[in-house]
Coordinates of C-alpha atoms in Angstrom, one line a residue:
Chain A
X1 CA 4.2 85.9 -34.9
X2 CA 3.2 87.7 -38.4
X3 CA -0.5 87.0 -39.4
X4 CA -2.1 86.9 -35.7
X5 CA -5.9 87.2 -35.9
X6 CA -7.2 88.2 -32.8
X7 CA -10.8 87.1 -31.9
X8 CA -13.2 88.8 -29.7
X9 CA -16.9 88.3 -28.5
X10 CA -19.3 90.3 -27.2
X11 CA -23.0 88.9 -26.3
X12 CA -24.2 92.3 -27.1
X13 CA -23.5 95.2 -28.5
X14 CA -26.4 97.2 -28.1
X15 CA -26.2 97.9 -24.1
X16 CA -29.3 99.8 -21.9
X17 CA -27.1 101.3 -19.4
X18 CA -26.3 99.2 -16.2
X19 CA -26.3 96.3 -18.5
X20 CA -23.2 94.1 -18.1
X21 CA -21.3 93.3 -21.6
X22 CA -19.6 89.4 -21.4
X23 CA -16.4 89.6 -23.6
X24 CA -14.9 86.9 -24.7
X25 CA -11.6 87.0 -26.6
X26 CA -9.1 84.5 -28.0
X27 CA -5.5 85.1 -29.5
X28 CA -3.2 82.7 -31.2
X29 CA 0.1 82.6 -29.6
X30 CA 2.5 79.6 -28.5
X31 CA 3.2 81.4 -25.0
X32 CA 6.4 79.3 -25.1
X33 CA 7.4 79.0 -21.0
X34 CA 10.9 79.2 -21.6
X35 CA 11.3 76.7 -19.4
X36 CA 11.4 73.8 -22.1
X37 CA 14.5 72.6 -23.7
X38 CA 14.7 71.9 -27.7
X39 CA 16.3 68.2 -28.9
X40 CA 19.9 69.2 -28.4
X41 CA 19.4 70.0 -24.9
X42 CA 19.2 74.3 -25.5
X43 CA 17.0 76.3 -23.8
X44 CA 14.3 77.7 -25.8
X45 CA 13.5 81.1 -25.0
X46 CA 10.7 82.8 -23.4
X47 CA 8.1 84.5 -26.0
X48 CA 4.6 84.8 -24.4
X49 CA 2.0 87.4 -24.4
X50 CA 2.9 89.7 -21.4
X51 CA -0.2 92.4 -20.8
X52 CA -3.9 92.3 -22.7
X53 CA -5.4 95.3 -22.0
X54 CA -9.1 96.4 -22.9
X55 CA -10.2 100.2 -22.8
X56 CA -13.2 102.1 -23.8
X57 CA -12.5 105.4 -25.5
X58 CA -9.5 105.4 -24.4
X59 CA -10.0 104.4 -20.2
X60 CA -9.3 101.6 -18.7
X61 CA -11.5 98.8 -18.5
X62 CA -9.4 95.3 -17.9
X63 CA -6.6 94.2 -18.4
X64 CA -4.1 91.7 -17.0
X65 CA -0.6 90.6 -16.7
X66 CA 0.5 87.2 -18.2
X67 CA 3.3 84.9 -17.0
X68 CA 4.1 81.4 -18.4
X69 CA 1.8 79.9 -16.9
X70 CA -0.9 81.4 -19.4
X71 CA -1.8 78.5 -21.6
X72 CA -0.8 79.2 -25.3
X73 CA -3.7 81.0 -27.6
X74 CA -4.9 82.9 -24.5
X75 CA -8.1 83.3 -24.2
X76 CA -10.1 85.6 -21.1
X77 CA -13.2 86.4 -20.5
X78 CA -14.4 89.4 -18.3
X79 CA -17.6 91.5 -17.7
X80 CA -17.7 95.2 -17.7
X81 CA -20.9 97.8 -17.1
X82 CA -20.3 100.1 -19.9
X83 CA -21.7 104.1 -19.0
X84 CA -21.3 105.5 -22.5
X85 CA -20.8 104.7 -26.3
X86 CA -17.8 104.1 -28.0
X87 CA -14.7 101.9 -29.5
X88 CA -13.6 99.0 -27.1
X89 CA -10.3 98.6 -27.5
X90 CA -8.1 95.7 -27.4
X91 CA -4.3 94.9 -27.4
X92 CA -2.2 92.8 -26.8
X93 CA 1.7 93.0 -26.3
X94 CA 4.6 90.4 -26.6
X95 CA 8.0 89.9 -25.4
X96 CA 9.3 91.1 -28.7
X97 CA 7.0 94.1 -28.3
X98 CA 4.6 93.4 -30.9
X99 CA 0.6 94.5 -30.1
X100 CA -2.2 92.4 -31.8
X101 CA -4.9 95.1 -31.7
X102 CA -8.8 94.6 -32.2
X103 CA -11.6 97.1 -31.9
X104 CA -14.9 96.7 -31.7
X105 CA -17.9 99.8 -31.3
X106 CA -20.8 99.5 -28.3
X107 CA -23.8 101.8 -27.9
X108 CA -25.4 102.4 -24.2
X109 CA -28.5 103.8 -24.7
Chain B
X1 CA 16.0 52.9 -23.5
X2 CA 14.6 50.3 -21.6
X3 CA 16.5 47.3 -20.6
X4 CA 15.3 44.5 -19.0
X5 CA 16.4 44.4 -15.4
X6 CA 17.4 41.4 -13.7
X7 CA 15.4 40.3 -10.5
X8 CA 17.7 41.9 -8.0
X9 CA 17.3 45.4 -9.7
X10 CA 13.3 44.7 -9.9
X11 CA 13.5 44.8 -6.1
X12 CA 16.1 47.6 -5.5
X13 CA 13.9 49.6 -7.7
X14 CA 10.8 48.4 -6.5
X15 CA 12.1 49.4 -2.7
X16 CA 13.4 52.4 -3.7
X17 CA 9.6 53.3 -5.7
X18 CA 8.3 52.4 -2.5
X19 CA 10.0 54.4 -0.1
X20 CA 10.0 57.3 -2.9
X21 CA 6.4 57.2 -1.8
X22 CA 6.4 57.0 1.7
X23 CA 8.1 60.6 0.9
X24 CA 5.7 62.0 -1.1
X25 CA 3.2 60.9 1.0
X26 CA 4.9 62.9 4.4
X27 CA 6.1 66.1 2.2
X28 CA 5.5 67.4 -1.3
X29 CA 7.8 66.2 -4.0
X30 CA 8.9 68.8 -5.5
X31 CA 9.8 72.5 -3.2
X32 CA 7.2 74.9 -3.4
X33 CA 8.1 78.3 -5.3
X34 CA 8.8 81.9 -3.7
X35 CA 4.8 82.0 -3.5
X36 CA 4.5 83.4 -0.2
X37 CA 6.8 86.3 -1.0
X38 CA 4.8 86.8 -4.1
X39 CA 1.5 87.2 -1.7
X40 CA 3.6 89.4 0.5
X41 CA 5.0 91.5 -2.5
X42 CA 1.1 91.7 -3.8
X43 CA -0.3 92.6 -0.3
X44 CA 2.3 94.9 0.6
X45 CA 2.9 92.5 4.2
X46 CA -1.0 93.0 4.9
X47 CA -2.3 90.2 5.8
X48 CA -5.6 88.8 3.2
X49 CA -9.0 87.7 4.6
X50 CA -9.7 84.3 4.0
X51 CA -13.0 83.3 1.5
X52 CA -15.2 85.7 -0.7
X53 CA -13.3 84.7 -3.9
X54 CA -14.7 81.9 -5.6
X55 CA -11.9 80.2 -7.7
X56 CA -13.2 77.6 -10.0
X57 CA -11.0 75.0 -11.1
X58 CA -12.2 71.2 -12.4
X59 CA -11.2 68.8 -9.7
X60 CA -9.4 67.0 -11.8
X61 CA -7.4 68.0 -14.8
X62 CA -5.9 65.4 -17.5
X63 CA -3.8 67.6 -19.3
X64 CA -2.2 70.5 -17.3
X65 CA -1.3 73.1 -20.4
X66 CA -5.0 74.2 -20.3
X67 CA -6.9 73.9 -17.3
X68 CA -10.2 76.3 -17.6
X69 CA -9.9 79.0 -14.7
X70 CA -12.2 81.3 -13.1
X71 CA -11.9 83.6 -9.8
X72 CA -15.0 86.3 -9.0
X73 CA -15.2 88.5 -5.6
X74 CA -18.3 87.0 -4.0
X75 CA -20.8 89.8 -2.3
X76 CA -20.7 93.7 -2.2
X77 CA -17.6 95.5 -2.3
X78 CA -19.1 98.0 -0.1
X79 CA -19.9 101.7 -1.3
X80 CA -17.6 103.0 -3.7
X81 CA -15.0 100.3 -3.0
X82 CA -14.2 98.1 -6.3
X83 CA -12.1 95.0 -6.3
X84 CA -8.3 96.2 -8.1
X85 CA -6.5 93.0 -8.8
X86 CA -6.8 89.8 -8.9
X87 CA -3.4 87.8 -8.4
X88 CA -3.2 83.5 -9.3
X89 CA -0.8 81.9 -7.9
X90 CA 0.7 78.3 -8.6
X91 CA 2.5 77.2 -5.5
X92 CA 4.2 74.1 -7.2
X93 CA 4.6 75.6 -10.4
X94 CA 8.4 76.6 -11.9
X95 CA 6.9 80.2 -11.2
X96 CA 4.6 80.7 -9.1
X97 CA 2.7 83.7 -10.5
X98 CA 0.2 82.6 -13.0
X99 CA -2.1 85.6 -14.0
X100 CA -2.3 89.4 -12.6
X101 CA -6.0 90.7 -13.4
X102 CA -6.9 94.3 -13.3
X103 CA -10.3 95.9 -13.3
X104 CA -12.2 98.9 -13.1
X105 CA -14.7 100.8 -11.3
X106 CA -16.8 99.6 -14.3
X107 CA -15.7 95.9 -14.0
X108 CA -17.6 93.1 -13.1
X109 CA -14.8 91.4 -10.2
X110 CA -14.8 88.0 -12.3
X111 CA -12.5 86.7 -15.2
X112 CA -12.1 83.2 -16.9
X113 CA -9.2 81.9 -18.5
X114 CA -6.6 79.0 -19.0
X115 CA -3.4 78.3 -17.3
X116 CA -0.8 76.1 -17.3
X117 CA -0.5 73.4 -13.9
X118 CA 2.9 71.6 -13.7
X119 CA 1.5 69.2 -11.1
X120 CA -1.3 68.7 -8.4
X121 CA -1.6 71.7 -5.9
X122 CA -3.7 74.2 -4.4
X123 CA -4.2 77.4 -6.9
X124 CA -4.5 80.6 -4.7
X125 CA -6.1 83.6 -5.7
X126 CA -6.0 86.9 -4.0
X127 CA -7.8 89.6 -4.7
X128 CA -6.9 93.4 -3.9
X129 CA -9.7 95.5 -3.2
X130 CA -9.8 99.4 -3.8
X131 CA -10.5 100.4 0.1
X132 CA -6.6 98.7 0.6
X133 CA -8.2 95.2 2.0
X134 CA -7.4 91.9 0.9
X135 CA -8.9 89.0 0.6
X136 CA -7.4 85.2 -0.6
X137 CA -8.8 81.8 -1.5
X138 CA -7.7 78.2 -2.9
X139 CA -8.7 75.4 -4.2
X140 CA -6.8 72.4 -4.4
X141 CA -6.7 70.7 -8.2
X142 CA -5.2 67.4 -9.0
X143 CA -2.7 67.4 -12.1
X144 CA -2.4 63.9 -14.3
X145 CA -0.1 65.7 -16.7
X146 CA 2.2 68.3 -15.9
X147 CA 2.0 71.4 -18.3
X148 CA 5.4 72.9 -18.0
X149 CA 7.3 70.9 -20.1
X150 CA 10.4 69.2 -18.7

């Protein structure tokens, strides 16, 4: 999975404090079950997305653990009450170990 | 691969449809998955509260690989309690564990995303809440095609 382009949406980025921030983020993977068999009757192997975290300088804000049962390109959406400014951080990791990574900046005023 | 059957194999087959369905009618067709344990593993052998999660799933879905999901904690959490996890489970799924969400203090207790169904079932969620309760819900969804790939 080379050239993964992570997508992630925020209704606003510009937050008075208490506000909640809707994220919405979508990433292409096949999130193959590894329950399916190829034509000549082989397993294929598993190779999904296995966490997706989100933090805000650096603490935990959401996150989630994937199983097979994750449709392919997953995409979640979560609310969050942000208390301060700063990078939102995204990632996600594979089977293989490989992290898609996204950022994008908030400000609470 | 189709043949054409002869009338005595219509009816063998027709009988044996039949009866196939009297089955399925009485008891699920397929086993259900270690989901219980998984509940058991999640709640540590507590016991969850039933209700105040709403799980959203369409009645019906078509195509099982992407069936639009969303579970929320319903109501105050109390004072400085904050829902932890969120657990999905797919009892007549190859696995049942579908999705493990984890929030914050600074989380709003609802996510939305898409799963996989392998056939009609009840989708449980059950939610883990900082003070050490639980609570669980489900919601039964009807699956035209599988999503697991067979």
């Amino acid at each position: 999975m080379a050239e993964v382009k992570p997508r992630v949406r925020l209704d606003k980025r510009d937050v008075k404090k208490g506000d909640t921030v809707d994220v919405k983020t979508l990433v292409s993977h096949v999130m193959e079950t590894g329950l399916r068999k190829d034509s000549s009757g082989k397993v294929i192997p598993r190779m999904i997305i296995n966490t997706f975290t989100c933090e805000l300088n650096g603490k935990f804000v959401f996150g989630c653990d994937l199983e097979s049962a994750v449709s392919a390109n997953p995409y979640f959406e979560f609310k969050f009450k942000p208390t301060e400014s700063g990078t939102l951080k995204f990632t996600w990791v594979d089977d293989e170990g490989v992290r898609i990574e996204a950022a994008e900046t908030i400000k609470v005023t | 691969m189709l043949r054409q059957l002869s009338r005595r194999e219509t009816l063998t087959v027709g009988a044996g449809a039949f009866a196939a369905g009297l089955g399925l009618a009485a008891s699920p067709a397929r086993a259900l998955n270690d989901y219980a344990d998984q509940i058991k593993k999640f709640t540590g052998g507590k016991a969850p509260v039933e209700g105040r999660i709403k799980l959203e799933l369409p009645e019906l879905a078509e195509n099982g690989n992407t069936v639009p999901l969303s579970v929320a904690v319903d109501g105050p959490t109390g004072e400085g309690t904050h829902v932890e996890e969120i657990l999905v489970l797919a009892p007549a799924n190859p696995n049942a564990r579908v999705i493990q969400f984890r929030f914050s203090a600074a989380s709003v207790p609802e996510a939305s995303t898409r799963i996989r169904l392998a056939e009609t079932q009840d989708v449980i969620a059950v939610a883990k809440l900082s003070d050490g309760t639980f609570l669980q819900a489900s919601r039964q969804i009807k699956v035209t095609i599988g999503g697991c790939g067979g």
